Structure formats: structure tokens, C-alpha cells
Short mmCIF file of N, CA and C in Angstrom, two decimals:
data_model
loop_
_atom_site.label_atom_id
_atom_site.label_comp_id
_atom_site.label_asym_id
_atom_site.label_seq_id
_atom_site.Cartn_x
_atom_site.Cartn_y
_atom_site.Cartn_z
N MET A 1 19.76 10.41 7.62
CA MET A 1 18.91 10.08 6.48
C MET A 1 18.11 11.33 6.10
N SER A 2 18.11 11.67 4.83
CA SER A 2 17.42 12.87 4.37
C SER A 2 15.90 12.69 4.44
N GLU A 3 15.19 13.79 4.26
CA GLU A 3 13.73 13.78 4.34
C GLU A 3 13.17 12.85 3.26
N ARG A 4 12.29 11.96 3.69
CA ARG A 4 11.75 10.94 2.76
C ARG A 4 10.29 11.25 2.48
N VAL A 5 10.09 12.19 1.58
CA VAL A 5 8.75 12.62 1.20
C VAL A 5 8.65 12.61 -0.31
N ALA A 6 7.41 12.55 -0.79
CA ALA A 6 7.17 12.59 -2.23
C ALA A 6 5.81 13.20 -2.50
N HIS A 7 5.71 13.84 -3.64
CA HIS A 7 4.43 14.36 -4.12
C HIS A 7 4.29 13.95 -5.59
N ILE A 8 3.18 13.32 -5.93
CA ILE A 8 2.92 12.87 -7.29
C ILE A 8 1.55 13.37 -7.72
N ALA A 9 1.48 13.91 -8.91
CA ALA A 9 0.21 14.27 -9.53
C ALA A 9 0.12 13.53 -10.86
N ARG A 10 -1.01 12.89 -11.12
CA ARG A 10 -1.18 12.09 -12.34
C ARG A 10 -2.60 12.29 -12.86
N THR A 11 -2.70 12.68 -14.13
CA THR A 11 -4.00 12.91 -14.74
C THR A 11 -4.13 12.09 -16.01
N THR A 12 -5.21 11.33 -16.10
CA THR A 12 -5.55 10.60 -17.32
C THR A 12 -6.98 10.96 -17.69
N LYS A 13 -7.50 10.34 -18.73
CA LYS A 13 -8.89 10.56 -19.12
C LYS A 13 -9.85 9.91 -18.14
N GLU A 14 -9.32 9.07 -17.23
CA GLU A 14 -10.17 8.35 -16.28
C GLU A 14 -10.05 8.85 -14.85
N THR A 15 -8.87 9.36 -14.49
CA THR A 15 -8.66 9.80 -13.10
C THR A 15 -7.76 11.02 -13.05
N ASP A 16 -7.94 11.80 -12.00
CA ASP A 16 -7.07 12.93 -11.67
C ASP A 16 -6.67 12.75 -10.21
N ILE A 17 -5.38 12.44 -9.98
CA ILE A 17 -4.92 12.07 -8.64
C ILE A 17 -3.80 12.99 -8.20
N ASP A 18 -3.87 13.45 -6.97
CA ASP A 18 -2.83 14.23 -6.33
C ASP A 18 -2.53 13.56 -5.00
N MET A 19 -1.26 13.20 -4.78
CA MET A 19 -0.91 12.45 -3.58
C MET A 19 0.43 12.89 -3.04
N SER A 20 0.53 12.94 -1.73
CA SER A 20 1.82 13.15 -1.08
C SER A 20 1.96 12.15 0.05
N VAL A 21 3.21 11.75 0.31
CA VAL A 21 3.50 10.79 1.37
C VAL A 21 4.77 11.20 2.10
N ASP A 22 4.75 11.00 3.40
CA ASP A 22 5.93 11.19 4.24
C ASP A 22 6.16 9.87 4.97
N LEU A 23 7.25 9.19 4.63
CA LEU A 23 7.51 7.86 5.20
C LEU A 23 7.83 7.92 6.69
N ASP A 24 8.24 9.09 7.16
CA ASP A 24 8.63 9.23 8.57
C ASP A 24 7.63 10.08 9.33
N GLY A 25 6.36 9.92 8.99
CA GLY A 25 5.31 10.71 9.61
C GLY A 25 4.80 10.09 10.89
N THR A 26 3.59 10.50 11.25
CA THR A 26 2.95 10.01 12.47
C THR A 26 1.59 9.37 12.18
N GLY A 27 1.30 9.15 10.90
CA GLY A 27 0.03 8.53 10.54
C GLY A 27 -1.09 9.52 10.31
N VAL A 28 -0.75 10.77 10.03
CA VAL A 28 -1.76 11.79 9.73
C VAL A 28 -2.23 11.58 8.29
N THR A 29 -3.55 11.46 8.11
CA THR A 29 -4.08 11.20 6.77
C THR A 29 -5.17 12.20 6.41
N ASP A 30 -5.28 12.44 5.12
CA ASP A 30 -6.32 13.30 4.56
C ASP A 30 -6.67 12.69 3.21
N VAL A 31 -7.74 11.89 3.16
CA VAL A 31 -8.03 11.06 2.00
C VAL A 31 -9.43 11.31 1.47
N GLU A 32 -9.52 11.55 0.17
CA GLU A 32 -10.82 11.67 -0.50
C GLU A 32 -10.71 11.05 -1.89
N THR A 33 -11.39 9.93 -2.07
CA THR A 33 -11.40 9.26 -3.38
C THR A 33 -12.80 9.16 -3.96
N GLY A 34 -13.81 9.49 -3.17
CA GLY A 34 -15.19 9.32 -3.62
C GLY A 34 -15.75 7.95 -3.33
N ILE A 35 -14.92 7.07 -2.76
CA ILE A 35 -15.36 5.71 -2.40
C ILE A 35 -15.10 5.54 -0.91
N GLY A 36 -16.15 5.58 -0.12
CA GLY A 36 -16.02 5.63 1.33
C GLY A 36 -15.17 4.52 1.93
N PHE A 37 -15.41 3.29 1.54
CA PHE A 37 -14.65 2.18 2.11
C PHE A 37 -13.18 2.27 1.73
N PHE A 38 -12.90 2.68 0.50
CA PHE A 38 -11.51 2.83 0.06
C PHE A 38 -10.82 3.93 0.85
N ASP A 39 -11.53 5.03 1.11
CA ASP A 39 -10.98 6.08 1.98
C ASP A 39 -10.62 5.50 3.35
N HIS A 40 -11.51 4.67 3.87
CA HIS A 40 -11.28 4.03 5.17
C HIS A 40 -10.03 3.16 5.14
N MET A 41 -9.82 2.42 4.05
CA MET A 41 -8.66 1.55 3.93
C MET A 41 -7.36 2.35 3.82
N LEU A 42 -7.36 3.41 3.02
CA LEU A 42 -6.15 4.22 2.88
C LEU A 42 -5.83 4.96 4.17
N THR A 43 -6.86 5.37 4.88
CA THR A 43 -6.66 6.00 6.19
C THR A 43 -6.03 5.01 7.16
N ALA A 44 -6.52 3.77 7.16
CA ALA A 44 -5.94 2.74 8.02
C ALA A 44 -4.49 2.46 7.62
N PHE A 45 -4.22 2.46 6.32
CA PHE A 45 -2.85 2.22 5.83
C PHE A 45 -1.90 3.27 6.37
N GLY A 46 -2.30 4.54 6.26
CA GLY A 46 -1.45 5.60 6.77
C GLY A 46 -1.26 5.53 8.27
N ARG A 47 -2.36 5.30 8.98
CA ARG A 47 -2.31 5.28 10.44
C ARG A 47 -1.44 4.15 10.98
N HIS A 48 -1.62 2.95 10.42
CA HIS A 48 -0.89 1.80 10.95
C HIS A 48 0.54 1.70 10.42
N GLY A 49 0.80 2.34 9.28
CA GLY A 49 2.17 2.40 8.79
C GLY A 49 2.93 3.60 9.33
N LEU A 50 2.22 4.51 10.01
CA LEU A 50 2.77 5.79 10.46
C LEU A 50 3.31 6.60 9.27
N PHE A 51 2.59 6.49 8.16
CA PHE A 51 2.89 7.29 6.98
C PHE A 51 1.91 8.46 6.94
N ASP A 52 2.41 9.68 6.79
CA ASP A 52 1.52 10.80 6.53
C ASP A 52 1.10 10.71 5.07
N LEU A 53 -0.20 10.75 4.85
CA LEU A 53 -0.73 10.45 3.52
C LEU A 53 -1.82 11.46 3.16
N HIS A 54 -1.61 12.16 2.05
CA HIS A 54 -2.63 13.07 1.51
C HIS A 54 -3.02 12.52 0.15
N VAL A 55 -4.32 12.24 -0.04
CA VAL A 55 -4.80 11.66 -1.29
C VAL A 55 -6.05 12.39 -1.76
N ARG A 56 -6.02 12.83 -3.02
CA ARG A 56 -7.20 13.35 -3.68
C ARG A 56 -7.33 12.61 -5.01
N CYS A 57 -8.43 11.92 -5.19
CA CYS A 57 -8.68 11.20 -6.44
C CYS A 57 -10.06 11.56 -6.95
N LYS A 58 -10.10 12.09 -8.17
CA LYS A 58 -11.37 12.32 -8.86
C LYS A 58 -11.39 11.37 -10.05
N GLY A 59 -12.26 10.38 -9.98
CA GLY A 59 -12.28 9.36 -11.01
C GLY A 59 -13.65 9.22 -11.65
N ASP A 60 -13.71 8.39 -12.67
CA ASP A 60 -14.95 8.17 -13.42
C ASP A 60 -15.85 7.17 -12.69
N LEU A 61 -16.31 7.58 -11.51
CA LEU A 61 -17.14 6.71 -10.68
C LEU A 61 -18.49 6.42 -11.31
N GLU A 62 -18.87 7.21 -12.31
CA GLU A 62 -20.11 6.89 -13.03
C GLU A 62 -19.96 5.58 -13.81
N VAL A 63 -18.71 5.18 -14.09
CA VAL A 63 -18.45 3.87 -14.71
C VAL A 63 -18.44 2.81 -13.62
N ASP A 64 -17.44 2.90 -12.75
CA ASP A 64 -17.33 2.11 -11.52
C ASP A 64 -16.07 2.58 -10.81
N GLY A 65 -15.66 1.87 -9.77
CA GLY A 65 -14.52 2.31 -9.00
C GLY A 65 -13.18 1.79 -9.46
N HIS A 66 -13.17 0.98 -10.52
CA HIS A 66 -11.95 0.28 -10.92
C HIS A 66 -10.79 1.24 -11.20
N HIS A 67 -11.03 2.21 -12.06
CA HIS A 67 -9.94 3.11 -12.43
C HIS A 67 -9.44 3.91 -11.24
N SER A 68 -10.35 4.36 -10.38
CA SER A 68 -9.94 5.14 -9.21
C SER A 68 -9.05 4.32 -8.28
N VAL A 69 -9.45 3.08 -8.02
CA VAL A 69 -8.69 2.24 -7.08
C VAL A 69 -7.34 1.84 -7.69
N GLU A 70 -7.35 1.35 -8.92
CA GLU A 70 -6.11 0.91 -9.55
C GLU A 70 -5.13 2.07 -9.72
N ASP A 71 -5.63 3.21 -10.21
CA ASP A 71 -4.74 4.35 -10.45
C ASP A 71 -4.20 4.93 -9.14
N THR A 72 -4.99 4.87 -8.08
CA THR A 72 -4.48 5.30 -6.78
C THR A 72 -3.34 4.38 -6.34
N GLY A 73 -3.48 3.08 -6.61
CA GLY A 73 -2.39 2.15 -6.32
C GLY A 73 -1.14 2.47 -7.11
N ILE A 74 -1.31 2.83 -8.38
CA ILE A 74 -0.16 3.22 -9.22
C ILE A 74 0.55 4.42 -8.62
N VAL A 75 -0.22 5.47 -8.32
CA VAL A 75 0.38 6.71 -7.82
C VAL A 75 0.99 6.51 -6.43
N MET A 76 0.34 5.73 -5.59
CA MET A 76 0.88 5.48 -4.25
C MET A 76 2.19 4.70 -4.35
N GLY A 77 2.25 3.74 -5.25
CA GLY A 77 3.49 3.01 -5.46
C GLY A 77 4.60 3.93 -5.94
N GLN A 78 4.29 4.80 -6.90
CA GLN A 78 5.28 5.75 -7.40
C GLN A 78 5.76 6.68 -6.29
N ALA A 79 4.83 7.11 -5.43
CA ALA A 79 5.20 8.00 -4.33
C ALA A 79 6.14 7.31 -3.35
N PHE A 80 5.85 6.06 -3.02
CA PHE A 80 6.74 5.32 -2.11
C PHE A 80 8.12 5.14 -2.73
N ALA A 81 8.15 4.79 -4.01
CA ALA A 81 9.44 4.60 -4.68
C ALA A 81 10.25 5.88 -4.67
N GLN A 82 9.59 7.00 -4.95
CA GLN A 82 10.28 8.29 -4.96
C GLN A 82 10.77 8.66 -3.57
N ALA A 83 9.92 8.46 -2.56
CA ALA A 83 10.30 8.82 -1.19
C ALA A 83 11.44 7.96 -0.66
N LEU A 84 11.51 6.72 -1.10
CA LEU A 84 12.57 5.82 -0.64
C LEU A 84 13.93 6.17 -1.24
N GLY A 85 13.91 6.87 -2.36
CA GLY A 85 15.17 7.30 -2.97
C GLY A 85 16.07 6.13 -3.33
N ASP A 86 17.34 6.21 -2.91
CA ASP A 86 18.30 5.14 -3.27
C ASP A 86 18.23 3.95 -2.33
N LYS A 87 17.34 4.01 -1.33
CA LYS A 87 17.06 2.90 -0.40
C LYS A 87 18.22 2.57 0.55
N ARG A 88 19.16 3.46 0.65
CA ARG A 88 20.29 3.23 1.57
C ARG A 88 19.82 3.28 3.02
N GLY A 89 20.33 2.37 3.83
CA GLY A 89 20.10 2.40 5.26
C GLY A 89 18.75 1.86 5.73
N ILE A 90 17.94 1.31 4.82
CA ILE A 90 16.63 0.79 5.24
C ILE A 90 16.74 -0.69 5.64
N ARG A 91 15.72 -1.14 6.36
CA ARG A 91 15.69 -2.55 6.74
C ARG A 91 15.41 -3.47 5.55
N ARG A 92 14.67 -2.98 4.58
CA ARG A 92 14.34 -3.64 3.32
C ARG A 92 13.24 -4.68 3.44
N PHE A 93 13.23 -5.50 4.48
CA PHE A 93 12.24 -6.56 4.64
C PHE A 93 11.28 -6.24 5.79
N GLY A 94 10.04 -6.70 5.66
CA GLY A 94 9.08 -6.58 6.73
C GLY A 94 8.00 -7.64 6.60
N ASP A 95 7.48 -8.09 7.72
CA ASP A 95 6.41 -9.09 7.67
C ASP A 95 5.59 -9.03 8.94
N ILE A 96 4.35 -9.49 8.85
CA ILE A 96 3.46 -9.47 10.01
C ILE A 96 2.31 -10.45 9.79
N ALA A 97 1.79 -10.97 10.88
CA ALA A 97 0.50 -11.67 10.87
C ALA A 97 -0.48 -10.72 11.56
N MET A 98 -1.52 -10.32 10.83
CA MET A 98 -2.44 -9.30 11.31
C MET A 98 -3.82 -9.90 11.58
N PRO A 99 -4.24 -9.96 12.85
CA PRO A 99 -5.61 -10.38 13.15
C PRO A 99 -6.57 -9.22 12.97
N MET A 100 -7.70 -9.50 12.37
CA MET A 100 -8.79 -8.52 12.27
C MET A 100 -10.06 -9.28 12.58
N ASP A 101 -10.41 -9.33 13.85
CA ASP A 101 -11.51 -10.17 14.33
C ASP A 101 -11.29 -11.61 13.88
N GLU A 102 -12.22 -12.19 13.12
CA GLU A 102 -12.07 -13.60 12.73
C GLU A 102 -11.07 -13.78 11.59
N ALA A 103 -10.68 -12.69 10.93
CA ALA A 103 -9.75 -12.76 9.80
C ALA A 103 -8.31 -12.73 10.31
N LEU A 104 -7.46 -13.46 9.62
CA LEU A 104 -6.03 -13.45 9.91
C LEU A 104 -5.29 -13.37 8.58
N ILE A 105 -4.51 -12.30 8.43
CA ILE A 105 -3.82 -12.02 7.18
C ILE A 105 -2.32 -11.92 7.45
N THR A 106 -1.53 -12.52 6.59
CA THR A 106 -0.09 -12.30 6.65
C THR A 106 0.33 -11.46 5.45
N ALA A 107 1.28 -10.59 5.69
CA ALA A 107 1.87 -9.80 4.62
C ALA A 107 3.37 -9.81 4.83
N ALA A 108 4.10 -9.97 3.74
CA ALA A 108 5.56 -9.91 3.77
C ALA A 108 6.01 -9.09 2.58
N VAL A 109 7.00 -8.22 2.81
CA VAL A 109 7.46 -7.33 1.75
C VAL A 109 8.97 -7.32 1.69
N ASP A 110 9.47 -7.20 0.47
CA ASP A 110 10.89 -7.00 0.20
C ASP A 110 10.99 -5.81 -0.75
N ILE A 111 11.63 -4.75 -0.30
CA ILE A 111 11.84 -3.59 -1.18
C ILE A 111 13.00 -3.95 -2.09
N SER A 112 12.67 -4.73 -3.09
CA SER A 112 13.65 -5.44 -3.91
C SER A 112 13.96 -4.75 -5.23
N GLY A 113 13.12 -3.81 -5.65
CA GLY A 113 13.23 -3.26 -6.99
C GLY A 113 12.49 -4.10 -8.02
N ARG A 114 11.97 -5.24 -7.59
CA ARG A 114 11.23 -6.14 -8.49
C ARG A 114 9.77 -6.12 -8.06
N GLY A 115 8.99 -5.29 -8.69
CA GLY A 115 7.62 -5.08 -8.28
C GLY A 115 6.69 -6.21 -8.70
N GLN A 116 6.20 -6.95 -7.72
CA GLN A 116 5.30 -8.05 -8.02
C GLN A 116 4.48 -8.41 -6.79
N LEU A 117 3.27 -8.90 -7.05
CA LEU A 117 2.36 -9.33 -5.98
C LEU A 117 2.17 -10.84 -6.06
N TYR A 118 2.25 -11.49 -4.91
CA TYR A 118 1.90 -12.90 -4.78
C TYR A 118 0.72 -12.97 -3.81
N TRP A 119 -0.40 -13.47 -4.29
CA TRP A 119 -1.70 -13.33 -3.63
C TRP A 119 -2.29 -14.71 -3.39
N ASP A 120 -2.63 -15.00 -2.16
CA ASP A 120 -3.32 -16.24 -1.82
C ASP A 120 -4.46 -15.88 -0.88
N ALA A 121 -5.59 -15.50 -1.49
CA ALA A 121 -6.74 -15.04 -0.71
C ALA A 121 -8.01 -15.34 -1.49
N ASP A 122 -9.07 -15.52 -0.76
CA ASP A 122 -10.38 -15.80 -1.36
C ASP A 122 -11.31 -14.64 -1.04
N VAL A 123 -11.29 -13.63 -1.89
CA VAL A 123 -12.12 -12.44 -1.70
C VAL A 123 -13.28 -12.52 -2.69
N PRO A 124 -14.50 -12.66 -2.22
CA PRO A 124 -15.63 -12.82 -3.14
C PRO A 124 -15.95 -11.54 -3.90
N ALA A 125 -16.60 -11.69 -5.03
CA ALA A 125 -17.00 -10.55 -5.85
C ALA A 125 -18.28 -9.95 -5.27
N VAL A 126 -18.12 -9.19 -4.19
CA VAL A 126 -19.25 -8.54 -3.52
C VAL A 126 -18.90 -7.07 -3.34
N MET A 127 -19.92 -6.27 -3.03
CA MET A 127 -19.70 -4.86 -2.74
C MET A 127 -19.60 -4.66 -1.24
N VAL A 128 -18.61 -3.89 -0.82
CA VAL A 128 -18.49 -3.46 0.57
C VAL A 128 -18.75 -1.95 0.53
N GLY A 129 -19.96 -1.56 0.84
CA GLY A 129 -20.37 -0.19 0.59
C GLY A 129 -20.35 0.03 -0.92
N ALA A 130 -19.62 1.04 -1.37
CA ALA A 130 -19.50 1.33 -2.80
C ALA A 130 -18.20 0.77 -3.37
N PHE A 131 -17.55 -0.12 -2.62
CA PHE A 131 -16.25 -0.67 -3.02
C PHE A 131 -16.42 -2.10 -3.50
N ASP A 132 -16.01 -2.38 -4.73
CA ASP A 132 -16.00 -3.73 -5.28
C ASP A 132 -14.83 -4.48 -4.64
N ALA A 133 -15.13 -5.52 -3.88
CA ALA A 133 -14.10 -6.21 -3.10
C ALA A 133 -12.97 -6.77 -3.97
N THR A 134 -13.27 -7.10 -5.23
CA THR A 134 -12.22 -7.65 -6.09
C THR A 134 -11.15 -6.60 -6.43
N LEU A 135 -11.44 -5.34 -6.17
CA LEU A 135 -10.46 -4.29 -6.47
C LEU A 135 -9.33 -4.23 -5.46
N ALA A 136 -9.48 -4.89 -4.32
CA ALA A 136 -8.38 -4.93 -3.35
C ALA A 136 -7.14 -5.51 -4.01
N LYS A 137 -7.30 -6.61 -4.73
CA LYS A 137 -6.16 -7.23 -5.41
C LYS A 137 -5.59 -6.29 -6.46
N GLU A 138 -6.45 -5.61 -7.22
CA GLU A 138 -5.98 -4.69 -8.25
C GLU A 138 -5.16 -3.56 -7.65
N PHE A 139 -5.59 -3.06 -6.49
CA PHE A 139 -4.83 -2.01 -5.81
C PHE A 139 -3.43 -2.50 -5.46
N PHE A 140 -3.34 -3.68 -4.86
CA PHE A 140 -2.03 -4.16 -4.40
C PHE A 140 -1.13 -4.56 -5.57
N ILE A 141 -1.69 -5.04 -6.68
CA ILE A 141 -0.89 -5.29 -7.88
C ILE A 141 -0.25 -3.99 -8.34
N ALA A 142 -1.07 -2.93 -8.44
CA ALA A 142 -0.57 -1.64 -8.93
C ALA A 142 0.44 -1.05 -7.96
N PHE A 143 0.16 -1.15 -6.67
CA PHE A 143 1.09 -0.60 -5.67
C PHE A 143 2.43 -1.31 -5.73
N ALA A 144 2.43 -2.64 -5.70
CA ALA A 144 3.68 -3.40 -5.70
C ALA A 144 4.50 -3.13 -6.95
N ALA A 145 3.84 -3.14 -8.11
CA ALA A 145 4.55 -2.93 -9.38
C ALA A 145 5.21 -1.57 -9.42
N ASN A 146 4.53 -0.54 -8.95
CA ASN A 146 5.05 0.82 -9.06
C ASN A 146 5.97 1.22 -7.92
N ALA A 147 5.82 0.57 -6.76
CA ALA A 147 6.75 0.82 -5.65
C ALA A 147 8.04 0.03 -5.83
N GLY A 148 8.01 -0.99 -6.69
CA GLY A 148 9.18 -1.84 -6.87
C GLY A 148 9.41 -2.75 -5.68
N VAL A 149 8.31 -3.30 -5.14
CA VAL A 149 8.42 -4.19 -3.99
C VAL A 149 7.84 -5.57 -4.31
N THR A 150 8.45 -6.57 -3.77
CA THR A 150 7.88 -7.91 -3.80
C THR A 150 6.95 -8.01 -2.60
N LEU A 151 5.68 -8.30 -2.87
CA LEU A 151 4.66 -8.27 -1.82
C LEU A 151 3.89 -9.59 -1.82
N HIS A 152 3.89 -10.25 -0.67
CA HIS A 152 3.10 -11.46 -0.47
C HIS A 152 1.94 -11.13 0.47
N ILE A 153 0.74 -11.50 0.06
CA ILE A 153 -0.44 -11.35 0.91
C ILE A 153 -1.14 -12.70 0.95
N ARG A 154 -1.36 -13.18 2.16
CA ARG A 154 -2.00 -14.49 2.32
C ARG A 154 -3.10 -14.42 3.37
N GLN A 155 -4.25 -14.95 3.02
CA GLN A 155 -5.39 -15.02 3.95
C GLN A 155 -5.35 -16.37 4.64
N LEU A 156 -5.14 -16.36 5.95
CA LEU A 156 -5.11 -17.61 6.71
C LEU A 156 -6.48 -17.96 7.26
N ALA A 157 -7.31 -16.94 7.50
CA ALA A 157 -8.66 -17.15 8.02
C ALA A 157 -9.48 -15.91 7.71
N GLY A 158 -10.79 -16.07 7.76
CA GLY A 158 -11.65 -14.91 7.58
C GLY A 158 -12.89 -15.23 6.77
N GLU A 159 -14.03 -14.72 7.24
CA GLU A 159 -15.29 -14.91 6.55
C GLU A 159 -15.92 -13.58 6.15
N ASN A 160 -15.72 -12.56 6.96
CA ASN A 160 -16.31 -11.25 6.69
C ASN A 160 -15.40 -10.49 5.73
N THR A 161 -15.93 -10.12 4.56
CA THR A 161 -15.11 -9.49 3.52
C THR A 161 -14.52 -8.18 3.99
N HIS A 162 -15.28 -7.40 4.73
CA HIS A 162 -14.76 -6.13 5.29
C HIS A 162 -13.53 -6.42 6.15
N HIS A 163 -13.62 -7.39 7.03
CA HIS A 163 -12.50 -7.71 7.91
C HIS A 163 -11.29 -8.21 7.13
N VAL A 164 -11.53 -9.04 6.13
CA VAL A 164 -10.42 -9.60 5.34
C VAL A 164 -9.66 -8.48 4.64
N ILE A 165 -10.38 -7.59 3.96
CA ILE A 165 -9.72 -6.52 3.22
C ILE A 165 -9.05 -5.54 4.17
N GLU A 166 -9.72 -5.19 5.26
CA GLU A 166 -9.10 -4.28 6.23
C GLU A 166 -7.85 -4.90 6.83
N GLY A 167 -7.89 -6.20 7.10
CA GLY A 167 -6.69 -6.88 7.59
C GLY A 167 -5.55 -6.79 6.60
N MET A 168 -5.87 -6.86 5.31
CA MET A 168 -4.83 -6.76 4.28
C MET A 168 -4.17 -5.39 4.28
N PHE A 169 -4.99 -4.33 4.29
CA PHE A 169 -4.42 -2.99 4.26
C PHE A 169 -3.57 -2.72 5.50
N LYS A 170 -4.05 -3.15 6.66
CA LYS A 170 -3.28 -2.94 7.89
C LYS A 170 -2.01 -3.78 7.89
N ALA A 171 -2.09 -5.01 7.41
CA ALA A 171 -0.92 -5.88 7.39
C ALA A 171 0.14 -5.34 6.45
N VAL A 172 -0.26 -4.93 5.26
CA VAL A 172 0.72 -4.39 4.30
C VAL A 172 1.33 -3.10 4.85
N ALA A 173 0.52 -2.27 5.49
CA ALA A 173 1.04 -1.04 6.07
C ALA A 173 2.11 -1.33 7.11
N ARG A 174 1.85 -2.29 8.00
CA ARG A 174 2.82 -2.62 9.04
C ARG A 174 4.08 -3.25 8.45
N ALA A 175 3.93 -4.11 7.45
CA ALA A 175 5.10 -4.72 6.80
C ALA A 175 5.93 -3.65 6.08
N MET A 176 5.25 -2.72 5.40
CA MET A 176 5.96 -1.64 4.73
C MET A 176 6.66 -0.73 5.74
N ARG A 177 6.00 -0.49 6.85
CA ARG A 177 6.62 0.34 7.90
C ARG A 177 7.94 -0.27 8.35
N GLN A 178 7.94 -1.58 8.61
CA GLN A 178 9.17 -2.25 9.01
C GLN A 178 10.25 -2.14 7.93
N ALA A 179 9.84 -2.42 6.68
CA ALA A 179 10.80 -2.46 5.58
C ALA A 179 11.39 -1.08 5.27
N CYS A 180 10.60 -0.03 5.44
CA CYS A 180 11.04 1.33 5.14
C CYS A 180 11.88 1.94 6.25
N GLU A 181 11.79 1.38 7.45
CA GLU A 181 12.47 1.99 8.60
C GLU A 181 13.98 1.98 8.43
N PRO A 182 14.64 3.05 8.90
CA PRO A 182 16.10 3.04 8.93
C PRO A 182 16.61 1.95 9.87
N ASP A 183 17.66 1.29 9.47
CA ASP A 183 18.32 0.27 10.29
C ASP A 183 19.61 0.88 10.82
N PRO A 184 19.67 1.17 12.12
CA PRO A 184 20.85 1.85 12.66
C PRO A 184 22.15 1.07 12.45
N ARG A 185 22.07 -0.24 12.34
CA ARG A 185 23.27 -1.03 12.11
C ARG A 185 23.71 -0.98 10.64
N MET A 186 22.76 -0.62 9.76
CA MET A 186 23.06 -0.56 8.34
C MET A 186 23.81 0.72 7.98
N GLY A 187 23.60 1.77 8.80
CA GLY A 187 24.22 3.05 8.48
C GLY A 187 23.71 3.57 7.15
N ASP A 188 24.62 3.95 6.26
CA ASP A 188 24.25 4.47 4.95
C ASP A 188 24.46 3.42 3.86
N ALA A 189 24.62 2.17 4.28
CA ALA A 189 24.88 1.10 3.31
C ALA A 189 23.60 0.67 2.61
N LEU A 190 23.76 0.07 1.46
CA LEU A 190 22.64 -0.47 0.71
C LEU A 190 22.39 -1.90 1.16
N PRO A 191 21.16 -2.26 1.52
CA PRO A 191 20.88 -3.62 2.01
C PRO A 191 20.80 -4.64 0.86
N SER A 192 21.91 -4.81 0.17
CA SER A 192 21.97 -5.74 -0.96
C SER A 192 23.41 -6.13 -1.22
N THR A 193 23.62 -7.38 -1.63
CA THR A 193 24.96 -7.81 -2.02
C THR A 193 25.28 -7.46 -3.47
N LYS A 194 24.24 -7.04 -4.21
CA LYS A 194 24.43 -6.73 -5.63
C LYS A 194 24.95 -5.32 -5.87
N GLY A 195 24.83 -4.47 -4.86
CA GLY A 195 25.27 -3.09 -5.02
C GLY A 195 24.19 -2.17 -5.54
N MET A 196 22.97 -2.70 -5.73
CA MET A 196 21.86 -1.87 -6.16
C MET A 196 20.55 -2.57 -5.84
N LEU A 197 19.49 -1.80 -5.70
CA LEU A 197 18.15 -2.33 -5.52
C LEU A 197 17.24 -1.70 -6.57
#
């Protein structure tokens, strides 16, 4: 399997983002978005997915964090799609139940080419540090749509918003790690009966 890396730079009137990802890394991260909790979540994503992740986002934080978080999701999704290439030889599916103290989150992913999020969670409109908790969903919508993955996130338990959101990022990272991994039995075949993903 060839090197699965990507570098994406995207500039709009609201954000300037530079990102690189290595799907076969060791979880080395270097993240700066200007939003401390979001940096913490992206760092956890890289570490638990074993994705090497470099992120620089300069956004219009004087407005709020919405554009920075959503646009980072867009670029991260694009980077994963680019790094996955033609998707030959991957497992394609991944799922996990992730405990985070009192929170329990399930995530399931299909690298299907059909980017969509299915969300069953109760995340209140509160601030976690400088992070608007409602932006967690916006991030995953943008990531799923641009990565071309079907992503299910379900909250089975949890009261602490920090724990719930952190459980989501870790769960999605682990599910993506499984789905992106080479399947030695698959060889160079495409994991689809349709002949394309």
C-alpha cells in the first residue's frame, strides 16, 4: 500500500487553514486553532486514531468559533479523503463503544463515499472553555460530508459535557482507525461489490 498522506490548505474570508495527515502514523499531533478545548479534541483524535495530524487554523474568533470549527472539519474530511486515495485494501468499516468516565459513546463508520452524519446525542448549548458545545455536531457533519464517510454517533450515557464530547472525538478516531486500516485478506481489492466507493 502506497504512502497515505495528504496536505490541504484552504483560505476563505473567515478562516485560513493548513493541515496535513498521515493515516499510518503514530499519533503525533501539532494543533493550533485558537480554541483550547478544540485543540485538545483534535489532539485526542490524532492520538487515539494513530493519525499524525498537523493543524493550523486562523479564524474569525472575534465573531465566535463556528467558522473555525466547521471549516477545520471540512479540511480534515478533505485530507482523509485524499489520503485514502482509491480505498483499495482497506477494512472500510469500524465501530466502537467508548467509555469516558460516566459518558458512553458509540461510533460506527463506513468509508462508503456517501458523506453523512447520523447523530443521536443530547449536547447542551453551553461553553466548554472557549468552545461552544453545539459545534461538536457541526464539526462531525463537515468531516463526514467531506471525507465521504457514513458516520453514526450515539450517546448512550453521560452528564458532563466535556466527557461526552471527548468521548465522541475518541470514539470516531478509533472507528476511523479501524476503517482506514489495511486488511491483509483484502489485498489490493476494493471492499465493495459495486466496483467503486
